[in-house]
mmCIF file of C-alpha atoms and ligand atoms in Angstrom:
data_model
loop_
_atom_site.group_PDB
_atom_site.id
_atom_site.type_symbol
_atom_site.label_atom_id
_atom_site.label_comp_id
_atom_site.label_asym_id
_atom_site.label_seq_id
_atom_site.Cartn_x
_atom_site.Cartn_y
_atom_site.Cartn_z
ATOM 1 C CA MET A 1 97.892 107.563 66.833
ATOM 2 C CA ILE A 2 96.143 108.867 69.918
ATOM 3 C CA LYS A 3 98.141 111.780 71.328
ATOM 4 C CA VAL A 4 98.217 111.812 75.133
ATOM 5 C CA LEU A 5 99.713 114.861 76.818
ATOM 6 C CA VAL A 6 100.966 113.870 80.266
ATOM 7 C CA PHE A 7 101.759 116.585 82.799
ATOM 8 C CA GLY A 8 104.563 115.076 84.876
ATOM 9 C CA LYS A 9 107.456 112.868 83.856
ATOM 10 C CA ASN A 10 109.420 111.750 86.885
ATOM 11 C CA GLY A 11 106.791 110.727 89.429
ATOM 12 C CA GLN A 12 105.776 107.140 90.126
ATOM 13 C CA LEU A 13 102.729 107.201 87.895
ATOM 14 C CA ALA A 14 104.374 109.087 85.028
ATOM 15 C CA GLN A 15 107.350 106.692 84.935
ATOM 16 C CA SER A 16 104.982 103.730 85.120
ATOM 17 C CA LEU A 17 102.985 105.155 82.214
ATOM 18 C CA ALA A 18 106.146 105.635 80.192
ATOM 19 C CA TRP A 19 107.299 102.101 80.867
ATOM 20 C CA ARG A 20 103.982 100.388 80.257
ATOM 21 C CA SER A 21 103.110 102.482 77.187
ATOM 22 C CA SER A 22 105.472 100.401 75.028
ATOM 23 C CA ALA A 23 102.772 97.707 75.084
ATOM 24 C CA PHE A 24 100.167 100.082 73.610
ATOM 25 C CA ALA A 25 101.006 100.586 69.953
ATOM 26 C CA GLY A 26 98.264 103.068 69.152
ATOM 27 C CA LEU A 27 99.216 105.594 71.816
ATOM 28 C CA SER A 28 101.760 108.394 71.635
ATOM 29 C CA LEU A 29 102.561 109.862 75.043
ATOM 30 C CA GLN A 30 104.250 113.233 75.469
ATOM 31 C CA PHE A 31 105.575 113.731 79.017
ATOM 32 C CA LEU A 32 106.314 117.173 80.473
ATOM 33 C CA ASP A 33 108.597 117.475 83.455
ATOM 34 C CA ARG A 34 108.934 120.466 85.771
ATOM 35 C CA ASN A 35 111.411 122.148 83.418
ATOM 36 C CA ASP A 36 109.123 121.718 80.420
ATOM 37 C CA CYS A 37 106.130 122.949 82.357
ATOM 38 C CA ASP A 38 106.027 124.100 85.965
ATOM 39 C CA VAL A 39 102.328 123.549 86.552
ATOM 40 C CA ALA A 40 102.321 125.987 89.461
ATOM 41 C CA GLN A 41 102.308 128.697 86.726
ATOM 42 C CA SER A 42 98.999 128.322 84.932
ATOM 43 C CA ASP A 43 100.174 130.063 81.719
ATOM 44 C CA ASN A 44 102.613 127.201 81.198
ATOM 45 C CA ILE A 45 99.780 124.711 81.107
ATOM 46 C CA THR A 46 97.812 126.633 78.514
ATOM 47 C CA LYS A 47 100.908 127.108 76.329
ATOM 48 C CA ALA A 48 101.716 123.387 76.535
ATOM 49 C CA VAL A 49 98.218 122.308 75.552
ATOM 50 C CA ASP A 50 98.135 124.790 72.658
ATOM 51 C CA LEU A 51 101.521 123.561 71.469
ATOM 52 C CA HIS A 52 100.881 119.825 71.675
ATOM 53 C CA ARG A 53 97.174 119.786 70.719
ATOM 54 C CA PRO A 54 96.572 116.406 72.370
ATOM 55 C CA ASP A 55 93.610 114.048 71.998
ATOM 56 C CA ILE A 56 93.549 113.590 75.738
ATOM 57 C CA ILE A 57 95.144 115.317 78.746
ATOM 58 C CA LEU A 58 96.430 113.304 81.685
ATOM 59 C CA ASN A 59 97.651 114.829 84.915
ATOM 60 C CA ALA A 60 100.407 112.843 86.638
ATOM 61 C CA THR A 61 101.680 115.779 88.696
ATOM 62 C CA ALA A 62 100.738 116.412 92.289
ATOM 63 C CA TYR A 63 102.049 117.917 95.459
ATOM 64 C CA THR A 64 102.267 114.599 97.342
ATOM 65 C CA ALA A 65 104.279 115.500 100.467
ATOM 66 C CA VAL A 66 101.438 114.884 102.922
ATOM 67 C CA ASP A 67 103.205 116.216 106.030
ATOM 68 C CA LEU A 68 105.078 119.080 104.360
ATOM 69 C CA ALA A 69 101.793 120.290 102.888
ATOM 70 C CA GLU A 70 100.712 121.366 106.383
ATOM 71 C CA ASN A 71 103.462 124.024 106.193
ATOM 72 C CA GLU A 72 103.128 124.776 102.479
ATOM 73 C CA PRO A 73 99.369 124.976 101.931
ATOM 74 C CA GLU A 74 99.671 127.625 99.200
ATOM 75 C CA LEU A 75 102.051 125.607 97.064
ATOM 76 C CA ALA A 76 100.001 122.452 97.635
ATOM 77 C CA ARG A 77 96.880 124.322 96.530
ATOM 78 C CA ARG A 78 98.574 125.740 93.425
ATOM 79 C CA VAL A 79 99.626 122.277 92.238
ATOM 80 C CA ASN A 80 96.719 120.147 93.467
ATOM 81 C CA CYS A 81 93.903 122.559 92.741
ATOM 82 C CA ASP A 82 94.786 125.645 90.682
ATOM 83 C CA ALA A 83 96.881 123.749 88.127
ATOM 84 C CA VAL A 84 94.229 121.056 87.899
ATOM 85 C CA ARG A 85 91.556 123.682 87.260
ATOM 86 C CA THR A 86 93.655 125.147 84.437
ATOM 87 C CA MET A 87 94.191 121.711 82.904
ATOM 88 C CA ALA A 88 90.435 121.070 83.025
ATOM 89 C CA GLU A 89 89.754 124.475 81.421
ATOM 90 C CA ASN A 90 92.183 123.665 78.638
ATOM 91 C CA ALA A 91 90.664 120.235 78.122
ATOM 92 C CA ALA A 92 87.230 121.856 77.853
ATOM 93 C CA ARG A 93 88.525 124.550 75.467
ATOM 94 C CA HIS A 94 90.060 121.906 73.175
ATOM 95 C CA LEU A 95 87.047 119.559 73.598
ATOM 96 C CA VAL A 96 89.253 116.691 74.796
ATOM 97 C CA PRO A 97 88.877 114.421 77.842
ATOM 98 C CA PHE A 98 90.832 115.041 81.038
ATOM 99 C CA VAL A 99 92.157 112.198 83.190
ATOM 100 C CA HIS A 100 93.169 113.044 86.736
ATOM 101 C CA ILE A 101 94.314 111.099 89.808
ATOM 102 C CA SER A 102 93.060 111.774 93.303
ATOM 103 C CA THR A 103 93.413 110.160 96.676
ATOM 104 C CA ASP A 104 91.855 108.194 99.521
ATOM 105 C CA TYR A 105 92.858 111.127 101.765
ATOM 106 C CA VAL A 106 89.700 112.965 100.687
ATOM 107 C CA PHE A 107 88.001 110.747 103.319
ATOM 108 C CA ASP A 108 88.228 111.198 107.072
ATOM 109 C CA GLY A 109 88.583 107.480 107.777
ATOM 110 C CA GLU A 110 85.662 107.250 110.147
ATOM 111 C CA GLY A 111 83.941 104.757 107.801
ATOM 112 C CA LYS A 112 83.636 101.097 108.676
ATOM 113 C CA LYS A 113 83.224 99.635 105.197
ATOM 114 C CA PRO A 114 85.013 100.335 101.910
ATOM 115 C CA TYR A 115 84.299 103.864 100.693
ATOM 116 C CA ARG A 116 82.227 104.209 97.560
ATOM 117 C CA GLU A 117 82.512 107.103 95.120
ATOM 118 C CA THR A 118 79.279 108.588 96.468
ATOM 119 C CA ASP A 119 80.317 108.571 100.132
ATOM 120 C CA PRO A 120 80.779 111.931 101.860
ATOM 121 C CA VAL A 121 84.275 113.406 101.803
ATOM 122 C CA ALA A 122 85.956 115.179 104.706
ATOM 123 C CA PRO A 123 89.733 115.454 104.361
ATOM 124 C CA LEU A 124 91.785 115.637 107.546
ATOM 125 C CA GLY A 125 94.755 117.609 106.220
ATOM 126 C CA VAL A 126 95.982 120.114 103.653
ATOM 127 C CA TYR A 127 96.993 117.472 101.105
ATOM 128 C CA GLY A 128 93.570 115.828 101.109
ATOM 129 C CA ALA A 129 91.781 119.187 101.118
ATOM 130 C CA THR A 130 93.743 120.479 98.134
ATOM 131 C CA LYS A 131 93.239 117.240 96.215
ATOM 132 C CA LEU A 132 89.515 117.455 96.928
ATOM 133 C CA ALA A 133 89.462 121.067 95.738
ATOM 134 C CA GLY A 134 91.111 119.859 92.510
ATOM 135 C CA GLU A 135 88.389 117.235 92.027
ATOM 136 C CA GLU A 136 85.662 119.810 92.597
ATOM 137 C CA ALA A 137 87.238 122.250 90.146
ATOM 138 C CA ILE A 138 87.277 119.587 87.439
ATOM 139 C CA ARG A 139 83.637 118.641 87.988
ATOM 140 C CA ALA A 140 82.624 122.282 87.756
ATOM 141 C CA ILE A 141 84.419 122.761 84.420
ATOM 142 C CA THR A 142 84.085 119.688 82.241
ATOM 143 C CA ASN A 143 81.896 116.581 82.168
ATOM 144 C CA GLN A 144 84.506 114.873 80.019
ATOM 145 C CA HIS A 145 86.626 113.903 82.998
ATOM 146 C CA LEU A 146 87.824 110.745 84.667
ATOM 147 C CA ILE A 147 88.968 111.180 88.259
ATOM 148 C CA PHE A 148 90.657 108.060 89.600
ATOM 149 C CA ARG A 149 91.025 108.029 93.359
ATOM 150 C CA THR A 150 93.795 105.684 94.374
ATOM 151 C CA SER A 151 95.779 104.927 97.532
ATOM 152 C CA TRP A 152 99.094 103.878 99.075
ATOM 153 C CA VAL A 153 100.879 103.947 95.709
ATOM 154 C CA TYR A 154 104.114 102.000 95.255
ATOM 155 C CA SER A 155 106.241 101.168 92.253
ATOM 156 C CA PRO A 156 109.842 100.552 91.223
ATOM 157 C CA PHE A 157 110.182 104.333 90.770
ATOM 158 C CA GLY A 158 110.750 107.323 93.010
ATOM 159 C CA LYS A 159 110.102 107.285 96.729
ATOM 160 C CA ASN A 160 107.484 104.985 98.166
ATOM 161 C CA PHE A 161 106.701 102.717 101.102
ATOM 162 C CA VAL A 162 107.989 99.521 99.463
ATOM 163 C CA LYS A 163 111.380 100.997 98.660
ATOM 164 C CA THR A 164 111.628 102.664 102.086
ATOM 165 C CA MET A 165 110.783 99.375 103.799
ATOM 166 C CA LEU A 166 113.308 97.390 101.764
ATOM 167 C CA GLY A 167 115.978 99.863 102.856
ATOM 168 C CA LEU A 168 114.962 99.845 106.517
ATOM 169 C CA LEU A 169 114.549 96.071 106.704
ATOM 170 C CA GLY A 170 118.023 95.610 105.242
ATOM 171 C CA ASP A 171 119.634 98.142 107.592
ATOM 172 C CA LYS A 172 117.953 97.589 110.973
ATOM 173 C CA THR A 173 117.485 94.723 113.397
ATOM 174 C CA HIS A 174 113.957 95.865 114.251
ATOM 175 C CA ILE A 175 111.542 98.505 113.008
ATOM 176 C CA SER A 176 108.188 99.883 114.221
ATOM 177 C CA VAL A 177 105.341 100.287 111.751
ATOM 178 C CA VAL A 178 101.887 101.793 112.263
ATOM 179 C CA ASP A 179 99.209 99.127 112.575
ATOM 180 C CA ASP A 180 96.041 101.176 113.099
ATOM 181 C CA GLN A 181 95.625 102.659 109.612
ATOM 182 C CA GLN A 182 93.955 100.469 107.001
ATOM 183 C CA GLY A 183 94.164 101.055 103.255
ATOM 184 C CA CYS A 184 94.672 99.405 99.863
ATOM 185 C CA PRO A 185 98.280 99.378 98.626
ATOM 186 C CA THR A 186 98.174 99.917 94.872
ATOM 187 C CA SER A 187 100.898 99.483 92.271
ATOM 188 C CA ALA A 188 101.487 102.446 89.971
ATOM 189 C CA LEU A 189 102.328 99.924 87.241
ATOM 190 C CA ASP A 190 98.785 98.562 87.524
ATOM 191 C CA LEU A 191 97.304 102.060 87.539
ATOM 192 C CA ALA A 192 99.290 102.933 84.432
ATOM 193 C CA THR A 193 98.251 99.795 82.578
ATOM 194 C CA ALA A 194 94.573 100.282 83.458
ATOM 195 C CA ILE A 195 94.594 103.909 82.340
ATOM 196 C CA LEU A 196 96.411 103.170 79.076
ATOM 197 C CA ARG A 197 94.030 100.301 78.362
ATOM 198 C CA ILE A 198 90.968 102.541 78.489
ATOM 199 C CA VAL A 199 92.392 105.546 76.608
ATOM 200 C CA PRO A 200 91.025 104.362 73.219
ATOM 201 C CA ASP A 201 87.566 103.980 74.799
ATOM 202 C CA ILE A 202 87.677 107.419 76.388
ATOM 203 C CA ILE A 203 88.212 109.269 73.128
ATOM 204 C CA ARG A 204 85.610 107.261 71.225
ATOM 205 C CA PRO A 205 82.577 109.390 70.333
ATOM 206 C CA GLY A 206 79.660 108.517 72.572
ATOM 207 C CA PHE A 207 81.802 107.305 75.476
ATOM 208 C CA ASP A 208 79.521 107.767 78.462
ATOM 209 C CA GLN A 209 81.437 106.456 81.475
ATOM 210 C CA PHE A 210 83.013 109.722 82.555
ATOM 211 C CA GLY A 211 83.045 110.451 86.273
ATOM 212 C CA THR A 212 84.849 109.558 89.492
ATOM 213 C CA TYR A 213 86.186 106.071 90.216
ATOM 214 C CA HIS A 214 88.033 104.294 92.988
ATOM 215 C CA LEU A 215 90.953 102.565 91.299
ATOM 216 C CA VAL A 216 92.766 100.433 93.877
ATOM 217 C CA SER A 217 93.877 96.869 94.426
ATOM 218 C CA GLY A 218 91.093 94.978 96.177
ATOM 219 C CA THR A 219 93.183 93.979 99.217
ATOM 220 C CA GLU A 220 93.064 95.994 102.417
ATOM 221 C CA MET A 221 95.680 95.932 105.157
ATOM 222 C CA SER A 222 97.544 98.093 107.664
ATOM 223 C CA TRP A 223 100.940 99.658 107.014
ATOM 224 C CA CYS A 224 102.404 97.093 109.411
ATOM 225 C CA ALA A 225 100.791 94.177 107.568
ATOM 226 C CA PHE A 226 102.007 95.722 104.290
ATOM 227 C CA SER A 227 105.580 95.846 105.608
ATOM 228 C CA ARG A 228 105.324 92.155 106.628
ATOM 229 C CA GLU A 229 104.105 91.273 103.114
ATOM 230 C CA ILE A 230 107.061 93.173 101.668
ATOM 231 C CA GLN A 231 109.475 91.305 103.923
ATOM 232 C CA ALA A 232 107.957 87.887 103.153
ATOM 233 C CA LYS A 233 107.996 88.416 99.409
ATOM 234 C CA ALA A 234 111.473 89.940 99.450
ATOM 235 C CA ILE A 235 112.728 86.807 101.206
ATOM 236 C CA GLU A 236 111.196 84.736 98.384
ATOM 237 C CA ILE A 237 113.037 86.836 95.843
ATOM 238 C CA PHE A 238 116.358 87.613 97.551
ATOM 239 C CA GLY A 239 116.569 84.400 99.610
ATOM 240 C CA PRO A 240 116.923 83.810 103.366
ATOM 241 C CA GLN A 241 120.414 85.352 103.363
ATOM 242 C CA TRP A 242 118.957 88.780 102.522
ATOM 243 C CA PRO A 243 119.838 91.001 105.546
ATOM 244 C CA GLY A 244 116.202 92.151 105.835
ATOM 245 C CA ALA A 245 115.036 88.581 106.404
ATOM 246 C CA THR A 246 115.678 88.685 110.134
ATOM 247 C CA CYS A 247 114.551 92.246 110.873
ATOM 248 C CA GLU A 248 111.771 92.244 113.458
ATOM 249 C CA ILE A 249 108.694 94.275 112.575
ATOM 250 C CA GLN A 250 106.889 95.688 115.573
ATOM 251 C CA ALA A 251 103.311 96.991 115.350
ATOM 252 C CA VAL A 252 102.753 100.466 116.829
ATOM 253 C CA THR A 253 99.850 102.893 116.990
ATOM 254 C CA SER A 254 99.618 106.198 115.141
ATOM 255 C CA ALA A 255 99.789 107.894 118.543
ATOM 256 C CA GLU A 256 103.251 106.393 119.038
ATOM 257 C CA PHE A 257 104.330 107.682 115.611
ATOM 258 C CA PRO A 258 103.183 111.329 115.456
ATOM 259 C CA THR A 259 103.207 113.068 112.059
ATOM 260 C CA ALA A 260 102.478 116.673 111.051
ATOM 261 C CA ALA A 261 99.366 115.653 109.101
ATOM 262 C CA ARG A 262 96.598 113.470 110.470
ATOM 263 C CA ARG A 263 95.814 110.481 108.298
ATOM 264 C CA PRO A 264 92.542 108.583 107.958
ATOM 265 C CA SER A 265 92.544 105.429 110.079
ATOM 266 C CA TYR A 266 90.411 103.612 107.498
ATOM 267 C CA SER A 267 90.726 104.668 103.873
ATOM 268 C CA VAL A 268 89.829 101.450 102.119
ATOM 269 C CA MET A 269 88.028 102.199 98.836
ATOM 270 C CA ALA A 270 85.666 99.938 96.920
ATOM 271 C CA PRO A 271 86.786 99.376 93.297
ATOM 272 C CA GLU A 272 83.525 97.781 92.087
ATOM 273 C CA LYS A 273 82.292 100.759 90.062
ATOM 274 C CA PHE A 274 85.407 100.748 87.894
ATOM 275 C CA ARG A 275 85.143 96.997 87.350
ATOM 276 C CA ALA A 276 81.455 97.237 86.493
ATOM 277 C CA ASN A 277 81.866 100.103 84.017
ATOM 278 C CA PHE A 278 85.130 99.115 82.353
ATOM 279 C CA GLY A 279 84.903 95.320 82.601
ATOM 280 C CA PHE A 280 88.180 94.660 84.397
ATOM 281 C CA GLY A 281 89.904 95.437 87.688
ATOM 282 C CA LEU A 282 93.454 95.790 88.930
ATOM 283 C CA PRO A 283 95.469 92.589 89.446
ATOM 284 C CA GLU A 284 95.631 90.846 92.825
ATOM 285 C CA PHE A 285 97.819 92.492 95.468
ATOM 286 C CA ASP A 286 100.209 89.499 95.786
ATOM 287 C CA GLN A 287 100.928 89.455 92.073
ATOM 288 C CA SER A 288 101.397 93.238 91.916
ATOM 289 C CA LEU A 289 103.761 93.455 94.864
ATOM 290 C CA MET A 290 105.787 90.538 93.524
ATOM 291 C CA ALA A 291 106.063 92.243 90.128
ATOM 292 C CA VAL A 292 107.410 95.452 91.669
ATOM 293 C CA LEU A 293 109.864 93.603 93.928
ATOM 294 C CA GLN A 294 111.083 91.459 91.045
ATOM 295 C CA ASN A 295 111.590 94.568 88.994
ATOM 296 C CA LEU A 296 113.611 96.153 91.777
ATOM 297 C CA ALA A 297 115.647 92.964 92.182
ATOM 298 C CA GLU A 298 116.433 92.876 88.481
ATOM 299 C CA GLY A 299 117.467 96.518 88.628
ATOM 300 C CA ASP A 300 115.212 97.499 85.749
ATOM 301 C CA ALA A 301 114.060 100.630 87.486
ATOM 302 C CA HIS A 302 116.055 103.603 88.615
ATOM 303 C CA ALA A 303 115.815 106.470 91.068
HETATM 304 N N1 NAP B 401 101.887 108.335 96.216
HETATM 305 C C1 NAP B 401 100.787 107.897 96.849
HETATM 306 O O1 NAP B 401 100.840 107.100 97.792
HETATM 307 C C2 NAP B 401 99.442 108.351 96.376
HETATM 308 C C3 NAP B 401 98.309 107.960 97.098
HETATM 309 C C4 NAP B 401 97.058 108.370 96.634
HETATM 310 C C5 NAP B 401 96.951 109.153 95.496
HETATM 311 N N2 NAP B 401 98.075 109.538 94.854
HETATM 312 C C6 NAP B 401 97.943 110.378 93.674
HETATM 313 O O2 NAP B 401 98.460 109.674 92.570
HETATM 314 C C7 NAP B 401 99.010 110.600 91.626
HETATM 315 C C8 NAP B 401 100.397 110.160 91.224
HETATM 316 O O3 NAP B 401 101.200 110.164 92.393
HETATM 317 P P1 NAP B 401 102.716 109.731 92.361
HETATM 318 O O4 NAP B 401 102.928 108.764 93.464
HETATM 319 O O5 NAP B 401 103.136 109.382 90.986
HETATM 320 O O6 NAP B 401 103.368 111.107 92.798
HETATM 321 P P2 NAP B 401 104.915 111.514 92.829
HETATM 322 O O7 NAP B 401 105.757 110.306 92.594
HETATM 323 O O8 NAP B 401 105.097 112.313 94.077
HETATM 324 O O9 NAP B 401 105.047 112.448 91.561
HETATM 325 C C9 NAP B 401 104.475 113.708 91.517
HETATM 326 C C10 NAP B 401 105.094 114.439 90.360
HETATM 327 O O10 NAP B 401 104.511 115.733 90.316
HETATM 328 C C11 NAP B 401 105.515 116.603 89.884
HETATM 329 N N3 NAP B 401 105.269 117.967 90.280
HETATM 330 C C12 NAP B 401 104.999 118.453 91.517
HETATM 331 N N4 NAP B 401 104.880 119.790 91.474
HETATM 332 C C13 NAP B 401 105.072 120.164 90.175
HETATM 333 C C14 NAP B 401 105.089 121.392 89.488
HETATM 334 N N5 NAP B 401 104.887 122.560 90.121
HETATM 335 N N6 NAP B 401 105.293 121.404 88.135
HETATM 336 C C15 NAP B 401 105.523 120.235 87.481
HETATM 337 N N7 NAP B 401 105.530 119.033 88.086
HETATM 338 C C16 NAP B 401 105.312 119.002 89.408
HETATM 339 C C17 NAP B 401 106.783 116.104 90.561
HETATM 340 O O11 NAP B 401 107.872 116.613 89.851
HETATM 341 P P3 NAP B 401 109.388 116.437 90.359
HETATM 342 O O12 NAP B 401 109.729 115.004 90.049
HETATM 343 O O13 NAP B 401 110.144 117.411 89.564
HETATM 344 O O14 NAP B 401 109.368 116.749 91.828
HETATM 345 C C18 NAP B 401 106.613 114.616 90.485
HETATM 346 O O15 NAP B 401 107.265 114.075 89.378
HETATM 347 C C19 NAP B 401 98.936 111.962 92.286
HETATM 348 O O16 NAP B 401 97.797 112.642 91.825
HETATM 349 C C20 NAP B 401 98.749 111.650 93.758
HETATM 350 O O17 NAP B 401 98.053 112.660 94.457
HETATM 351 C C21 NAP B 401 99.314 109.141 95.244
#
């Protein structure tokens, strides 16, 4: 059995890992929630790693409140950088690999073509800056790391754009959605499956594909286009009588929808490096969104 210690239990990725792990017989995942281990206290991390003695450490915690982070930069830094540094130090001390998730918000969005892993970073806000600091801390501590930058994560779990949209579409006659930010919506279920699939490779002696990867669905769109996809597919699943079927979706600019944190206008990331090095990519967007919506419709997921 490969022992995977997962920091985080209740977030989108952690719940997706837990759910999808049943299909991976050789893996034993131990999840730690905030009560088991508040990662903002670095001692807790070290104690947890010493106790569980994992074969691999996976970080599914993050301070993800992009706007709130502008007012809580210290807490965001503790979780997104200091805790990550401590996890990397522990991975290095125990000679085990460290898998971490980062974000498209390390980019400023001024690019015109999908960002590659080697493109310059320049975060616009506290969240992106603290996530970048976490990446840099890992690289300085251990070569045995995999940093997966992903974007616009949705799933049947927790809070996310798909669930918010389903609620709004069902409740309102019309909604306004930002149309001048482009990104790649990515299912946490797909992220989880991809990560679990490569775990046996990662711990194999001689594994030489460590590094930073963009792990996203290959389809780019705006938030507004994403909301229209959600509506169209929800109609397929729930039928034309679904109250959200007739809600009108109006495209607006970011300027019309001010937020505390600035967001990149173009944060599309190129997933080719992952595909080339690991031999597979994430499923198509249509299939992934349908899977999450079907799951929500069947009521398999909670929270
Ligand atoms: N969500 C996105 O759109 C998105 C986009 C790009 C990249 N990412 C990255 O993808 C990864 C997974 O994101 P996600 O969507 O699964 O995030 P999420 O749903 O917001 O989950 C984050 C988890 O971190 C936990 N956490 C936060 N502070 C903690 C602390 N001090 N001690 C222990 N646990 C703590 C939270 O615990 P509680 O449940 O107790 O609050 C929560 O369960 C993150 O690295 C994130 O930066 C996400």
